[in-house]
Tab-separated table of C-alpha atoms and ligand atoms in Angstrom:
chain	number	residue	atom	x	y	z
M	1	MET	CA	3.390	11.840	-9.161
M	2	ILE	CA	4.910	8.985	-10.998
M	3	SER	CA	4.555	8.800	-14.807
M	4	TYR	CA	6.387	6.089	-16.706
M	5	LYS	CA	5.780	5.707	-20.430
M	6	ASN	CA	7.119	3.170	-22.754
M	7	VAL	CA	9.871	2.229	-20.057
M	8	THR	CA	12.112	-0.784	-20.427
M	9	ILE	CA	14.041	-2.069	-17.379
M	10	ALA	CA	16.807	-4.540	-17.812
M	11	ARG	CA	19.607	-6.212	-15.945
M	12	GLY	CA	22.527	-6.910	-18.260
M	13	ASP	CA	21.032	-8.753	-21.286
M	14	ASN	CA	18.042	-9.788	-19.256
M	15	VAL	CA	15.086	-7.607	-20.161
M	16	LEU	CA	12.651	-7.669	-17.233
M	17	VAL	CA	9.838	-5.177	-18.308
M	18	LYS	CA	9.287	-3.983	-21.827
M	19	ASN	CA	7.574	-0.838	-22.764
M	20	MET	CA	5.658	-0.463	-19.640
M	21	ASP	CA	3.436	2.398	-18.679
M	22	LEU	CA	2.590	3.415	-15.198
M	23	ALA	CA	0.877	6.379	-13.660
M	24	VAL	CA	0.527	6.620	-9.778
M	25	GLY	CA	-1.084	9.536	-7.965
M	26	GLU	CA	-0.597	11.259	-4.669
M	27	GLY	CA	-1.752	9.063	-1.729
M	28	GLU	CA	-2.329	5.890	-3.666
M	29	PHE	CA	-1.660	2.509	-1.926
M	30	VAL	CA	-0.443	0.110	-4.583
M	31	TYR	CA	0.441	-3.518	-4.403
M	32	LEU	CA	3.133	-4.795	-6.730
M	33	ILE	CA	2.869	-8.462	-7.280
M	34	GLY	CA	4.819	-11.077	-9.371
M	35	LYS	CA	6.867	-14.122	-9.183
M	36	VAL	CA	10.280	-14.069	-7.753
M	37	GLY	CA	12.755	-12.701	-10.338
M	38	ALA	CA	9.928	-10.914	-12.273
M	39	GLY	CA	11.598	-7.551	-11.654
M	40	LYS	CA	9.668	-6.140	-8.823
M	41	SER	CA	12.761	-4.840	-6.886
M	42	SER	CA	14.346	-3.544	-9.980
M	43	LEU	CA	11.337	-1.505	-10.968
M	44	LEU	CA	11.259	-0.001	-7.401
M	45	ARG	CA	15.003	0.609	-7.604
M	46	THR	CA	14.533	2.687	-10.808
M	47	MET	CA	12.179	5.031	-8.868
M	48	TYR	CA	15.104	6.277	-6.747
M	49	LYS	CA	17.661	5.923	-9.486
M	50	ASP	CA	19.522	3.004	-7.731
M	51	LEU	CA	19.039	1.365	-11.367
M	52	ASP	CA	18.910	3.218	-14.549
M	53	ILE	CA	16.048	2.759	-16.834
M	54	ARG	CA	17.224	1.073	-19.993
M	55	GLU	CA	14.845	2.958	-22.352
M	56	GLY	CA	11.917	4.952	-22.165
M	57	THR	CA	9.786	7.895	-23.488
M	58	GLU	CA	9.145	9.305	-20.264
M	59	ALA	CA	10.037	8.511	-16.460
M	60	ILE	CA	9.082	11.297	-14.146
M	61	ILE	CA	8.881	11.356	-10.321
M	62	PHE	CA	7.137	14.048	-8.382
M	63	ASP	CA	6.464	15.945	-11.566
M	64	GLU	CA	9.946	17.186	-11.181
M	65	TYR	CA	12.732	14.447	-11.453
M	66	ASP	CA	13.256	13.126	-14.955
M	67	LEU	CA	14.864	9.863	-14.335
M	68	LEU	CA	16.089	9.593	-17.933
M	69	SER	CA	18.197	12.734	-17.678
M	70	LEU	CA	18.716	13.298	-13.874
M	71	LYS	CA	22.226	14.599	-13.069
M	72	SER	CA	24.003	12.596	-10.366
M	73	SER	CA	24.195	15.874	-8.151
M	74	GLN	CA	20.408	15.712	-8.050
M	75	ILE	CA	19.915	12.246	-6.898
M	76	PRO	CA	20.368	12.917	-3.141
M	77	TYR	CA	17.368	15.515	-3.467
M	78	LEU	CA	15.212	12.920	-4.958
M	79	ARG	CA	16.160	10.201	-2.521
M	80	ARG	CA	15.194	12.519	0.453
M	81	LYS	CA	11.718	12.499	-0.853
M	82	VAL	CA	11.504	8.756	-1.080
M	83	GLY	CA	11.259	6.479	1.920
M	84	ILE	CA	12.664	3.048	1.274
M	85	ILE	CA	11.868	-0.171	3.179
M	86	PHE	CA	13.294	-3.503	2.450
M	87	GLN	CA	12.516	-6.913	3.474
M	88	ASP	CA	15.794	-7.491	5.504
M	89	PHE	CA	15.807	-4.881	8.130
M	90	GLN	CA	19.069	-2.892	7.595
M	91	LEU	CA	19.644	-1.215	10.870
M	92	LEU	CA	23.193	-0.371	11.839
M	93	THR	CA	23.771	-3.101	14.575
M	94	ASP	CA	26.509	-1.165	16.413
M	95	ARG	CA	24.295	1.749	17.630
M	96	ASP	CA	20.931	2.110	19.409
M	97	VAL	CA	17.696	3.143	17.741
M	98	GLU	CA	18.081	6.821	18.396
M	99	ALA	CA	21.635	6.869	16.948
M	100	ASN	CA	20.350	4.791	13.743
M	101	LEU	CA	17.800	7.560	13.221
M	102	ASP	CA	20.029	10.523	14.086
M	103	PHE	CA	22.665	9.087	11.583
M	104	VAL	CA	20.275	9.485	8.766
M	105	LEU	CA	19.035	12.934	10.019
M	106	ARG	CA	22.618	14.311	10.151
M	107	ALA	CA	23.355	12.736	6.609
M	108	THR	CA	20.508	14.540	5.248
M	109	GLY	CA	21.272	17.981	6.551
M	110	TRP	CA	19.620	18.295	9.940
M	111	LYS	CA	22.101	20.425	11.892
M	112	ASN	CA	20.161	21.276	14.980
M	113	VAL	CA	20.241	18.668	17.714
M	114	VAL	CA	16.939	19.801	19.346
M	115	ASP	CA	15.162	19.565	15.985
M	116	ARG	CA	16.683	16.065	15.406
M	117	ARG	CA	15.630	14.686	18.810
M	118	GLN	CA	12.018	16.194	18.232
M	119	ARG	CA	11.901	14.494	14.692
M	120	ILE	CA	13.165	11.185	16.151
M	121	THR	CA	10.292	11.208	18.766
M	122	GLU	CA	7.661	12.200	16.153
M	123	VAL	CA	8.632	9.290	13.969
M	124	LEU	CA	8.933	6.854	16.835
M	125	ASP	CA	5.351	7.944	17.784
M	126	LEU	CA	4.191	7.253	14.282
M	127	VAL	CA	5.302	3.631	14.632
M	128	ASP	CA	4.332	3.317	18.176
M	129	MET	CA	7.877	2.762	19.478
M	130	VAL	CA	8.415	5.770	21.638
M	131	GLY	CA	10.531	4.730	24.585
M	132	CYS	CA	12.724	2.400	22.430
M	133	GLU	CA	15.394	5.062	21.683
M	134	LYS	CA	18.209	3.286	23.681
M	135	ARG	CA	17.466	-0.303	22.618
M	136	MET	CA	20.067	-2.006	20.407
M	137	PRO	CA	18.619	-3.359	17.121
M	138	ASN	CA	19.473	-7.005	18.127
M	139	THR	CA	17.478	-6.768	21.308
M	140	LEU	CA	14.235	-6.018	19.227
M	141	SER	CA	11.962	-8.451	17.555
M	142	GLY	CA	11.588	-8.620	13.749
M	143	GLY	CA	8.490	-6.598	13.694
M	144	GLU	CA	9.923	-3.967	16.059
M	145	GLN	CA	13.049	-3.678	13.892
M	146	GLN	CA	10.864	-3.373	10.825
M	147	ARG	CA	8.820	-0.553	12.630
M	148	ILE	CA	12.260	1.241	13.416
M	149	VAL	CA	13.023	0.743	9.639
M	150	ILE	CA	9.668	2.444	8.689
M	151	ALA	CA	10.407	5.183	11.120
M	152	ARG	CA	13.726	5.824	9.564
M	153	ALA	CA	12.074	5.918	6.192
M	154	LEU	CA	9.665	8.592	7.492
M	155	LEU	CA	12.214	10.915	8.881
M	156	ASN	CA	12.307	13.319	5.957
M	157	SER	CA	8.484	13.215	5.449
M	158	PRO	CA	8.631	11.342	2.180
M	159	ARG	CA	5.932	11.685	-0.410
M	160	LEU	CA	6.611	8.253	-1.814
M	161	ILE	CA	7.230	5.100	0.271
M	162	LEU	CA	8.753	2.214	-1.561
M	163	ALA	CA	8.342	-1.101	0.404
M	164	ASP	CA	10.052	-4.157	-1.066
M	165	GLU	CA	8.579	-7.156	0.454
M	166	PRO	CA	8.438	-5.494	3.876
M	167	THR	CA	6.790	-8.471	5.564
M	168	GLY	CA	8.939	-11.138	3.864
M	169	ASN	CA	10.762	-11.999	7.118
M	170	LEU	CA	7.802	-11.732	9.476
M	171	ASP	CA	5.116	-14.053	10.607
M	172	PRO	CA	1.630	-13.362	9.236
M	173	GLU	CA	0.277	-11.492	12.182
M	174	THR	CA	3.314	-9.093	12.618
M	175	GLY	CA	3.273	-8.726	8.809
M	176	GLN	CA	-0.284	-7.617	9.032
M	177	LYS	CA	0.538	-5.032	11.602
M	178	ILE	CA	3.336	-3.683	9.445
M	179	VAL	CA	1.103	-3.368	6.412
M	180	SER	CA	-1.597	-1.753	8.674
M	181	LEU	CA	1.092	0.885	9.617
M	182	LEU	CA	1.955	1.541	6.151
M	183	TYR	CA	-1.711	1.933	5.266
M	184	LYS	CA	-2.159	4.244	8.072
M	185	ILE	CA	0.874	6.451	7.075
M	186	CYS	CA	-0.416	6.389	3.445
M	187	LYS	CA	-4.022	7.712	4.460
M	188	GLU	CA	-2.821	10.038	7.303
M	189	GLN	CA	0.312	11.571	6.018
M	190	HIS	CA	-0.963	11.419	2.216
M	191	ALA	CA	2.131	9.550	1.212
M	192	THR	CA	1.924	7.272	-1.829
M	193	VAL	CA	2.974	3.666	-1.043
M	194	ILE	CA	4.179	1.086	-3.494
M	195	MET	CA	4.692	-2.195	-1.747
M	196	SER	CA	5.830	-5.473	-3.391
M	197	THR	CA	4.465	-8.587	-1.717
M	198	HIS	CA	3.668	-12.294	-2.250
M	199	ASN	CA	0.739	-12.019	0.131
M	200	LEU	CA	-2.328	-10.483	-1.395
M	201	ALA	CA	-4.451	-11.605	1.472
M	202	PHE	CA	-3.465	-8.147	2.965
M	203	LEU	CA	-6.036	-6.738	0.447
M	204	ASN	CA	-8.734	-8.302	2.614
M	205	TYR	CA	-7.904	-5.586	5.033
M	206	PHE	CA	-5.980	-2.814	3.305
M	207	PRO	CA	-7.730	-1.935	-0.025
M	208	GLY	CA	-5.460	-0.757	-2.866
M	209	ARG	CA	-4.593	-0.928	-6.441
M	210	VAL	CA	-2.913	-4.049	-7.698
M	211	ILE	CA	-0.306	-4.184	-10.487
M	212	HIS	CA	1.085	-7.500	-11.558
M	213	LEU	CA	4.586	-7.779	-13.276
M	214	THR	CA	4.275	-10.870	-15.580
M	215	ASP	CA	5.772	-12.004	-18.906
M	216	ASN	CA	7.828	-8.667	-19.111
M	217	GLN	CA	4.689	-6.631	-18.844
M	218	LEU	CA	3.013	-4.580	-16.121
M	219	VAL	CA	-0.662	-5.490	-15.884
M	220	GLU	CA	-3.301	-3.610	-13.867
M	221	VAL	CA	-5.419	-6.184	-12.185
M	222	GLY	CA	-7.855	-4.084	-10.110
M	223	GLY	CA	-8.097	-3.709	-6.403
M	224	THR	CA	-10.779	-3.209	-3.806
M	225	ASP	CA	-12.964	-0.219	-2.915
M	226	GLU	CA	-12.040	2.291	-0.248
M	227	PRO	CA	-13.308	1.278	3.209
M	228	ASP	CA	-15.655	3.515	5.306
M	229	THR	CA	-12.927	4.816	7.631
M	230	ILE	CA	-9.248	4.081	8.185
M	231	GLU	CA	-10.166	3.009	11.788
M	232	ASP	CA	-12.347	0.263	10.482
M	233	VAL	CA	-9.647	-1.035	8.180
M	234	VAL	CA	-6.873	-0.809	10.842
M	235	ALA	CA	-9.162	-2.669	13.256
M	236	GLY	CA	-9.664	-5.170	10.356
M	237	SER	CA	-13.417	-4.941	10.569
M	238	THR	CA	-14.130	-3.941	6.960
M	239	PRO	CA	-12.619	-6.613	4.762
M	240	GLY	CA	-12.388	-5.907	1.156
M	241	SER	CA	-12.923	-8.385	-1.562
M	242	LEU	CA	-10.622	-10.446	-3.630
M	243	GLU	CA	-13.273	-11.029	-6.378
M	244	SER	CA	-11.955	-8.520	-8.492
M	245	LEU	CA	-8.651	-10.339	-8.947
M	246	GLU	CA	-9.587	-12.894	-11.364
M	247	GLY	CA	-6.627	-14.364	-13.238
M	248	ILE	CA	-4.085	-14.005	-10.344
M	249	PRO	CA	-2.525	-17.274	-9.414
M	250	SER	CA	-4.012	-18.464	-5.965
M	251	ASP	CA	-0.479	-18.810	-4.459
M	252	LEU	CA	-0.120	-15.067	-4.806
M	253	LEU	CA	-3.489	-14.469	-3.359
M	254	HIS	CA	-3.054	-16.595	-0.262
M	255	GLY	CA	0.698	-16.732	0.301
M	256	SER	CA	2.359	-16.641	3.619
M	257	ASP	CA	5.389	-14.472	4.197
M	258	GLY	CA	7.723	-16.729	6.245
M	259	SER	CA	8.162	-16.675	9.874
M	260	ASN	CA	9.827	-14.684	12.763
M	261	ASN	CA	8.810	-13.668	16.280
M	262	ALA	CA	5.827	-11.725	16.930
M	263	ALA	CA	6.626	-9.339	19.681
M	264	ASP	CA	5.523	-5.809	18.844
M	265	HIS	CA	6.093	-3.595	21.849
M	266	CYS	CA	9.285	-2.156	23.200
H	301	LIG	P1	12.006	-9.634	-8.046
H	301	LIG	O1	12.053	-8.498	-7.108
H	301	LIG	O2	10.707	-9.665	-8.761
H	301	LIG	O3	12.289	-11.100	-7.175
H	301	LIG	P2	14.273	-8.571	-9.026
H	301	LIG	O4	14.216	-7.307	-9.523
H	301	LIG	O5	15.037	-8.766	-7.666
H	301	LIG	O6	13.102	-9.487	-9.110
H	301	LIG	O7	15.285	-9.475	-10.127
H	301	LIG	C1	14.966	-9.530	-11.489
H	301	LIG	C2	16.020	-10.286	-12.272
H	301	LIG	O8	17.199	-9.493	-12.286
H	301	LIG	C3	16.360	-11.705	-11.705
H	301	LIG	O9	16.530	-12.547	-12.625
H	301	LIG	C4	17.725	-11.362	-10.911
H	301	LIG	O10	18.540	-12.507	-10.970
H	301	LIG	C5	18.225	-10.172	-11.803
H	301	LIG	N1	19.147	-9.456	-10.985
H	301	LIG	C6	18.764	-8.861	-9.797
H	301	LIG	N2	19.848	-8.036	-9.319
H	301	LIG	C7	20.758	-8.114	-10.261
H	301	LIG	C8	22.023	-7.445	-10.447
H	301	LIG	N3	22.503	-6.669	-9.483
H	301	LIG	N4	22.830	-7.829	-11.392
H	301	LIG	C9	22.365	-8.605	-12.429
H	301	LIG	N5	21.144	-9.141	-12.430
H	301	LIG	C10	20.389	-9.054	-11.448
């Protein structure tokens, strides 16, 4: 689904990643780690053409979109297939949850109001927030807002979800619930998830592949085995192992992702 070969990513004169290769398949759950400023956000941004790749032999998304030659008229079609989730919840503060979601549906071509209502209910159900349609964003907790952001990212059934430090502004417990949700969506909706994070302790509960951006290179560092069932993992009863991650700095393995409030029901 993603194939990068010999790709270089830069910001101005600052080369962030040089000659990287990356292949990610359908339904994979991938952790992207690295120090602040290593280029994690920049790499994710290249995948929906928010940032141009500086050089590369190949950069293909969904076996269809060639990022090296994509016409600007094609970019909206690519972006409709990608769900994007950032650390700072970016809901429109002047309108309620339903209007936030409806705005995206209308902007992406959903003309029928009944279809839009139905889709909004479906995505709110996926993130366990049905009933919150009329809430204004500033009346929701950080975790709840992030759920709505995830619901918004799911509206067009994306095949790829890019989550850039989605738990960065949440307390550890709420952060774990958000990752649990992304993991569930990955496994049940068969979406590929690439998530940048400083908190690899999530691997204890949500097994995945780990790629490390360091010294201008992308290094595969291994991950954990698949658990028995999704239910076990979501319940946190089948911890994975961090033993396969030798060489990763301990602050990346046991980081905490800031703090916020922890309410998680509407
Ligand atoms: P990370 O997500 O790993 O923290 P980023 O991709 O955000 O890293 O940033 C990588 C580097 O690119 C940093 O040195 C940052 O200062 C620089 N950078 C980020 N955004 C821009 C921008 N819009 N213009 C120029 N440089 C930028």
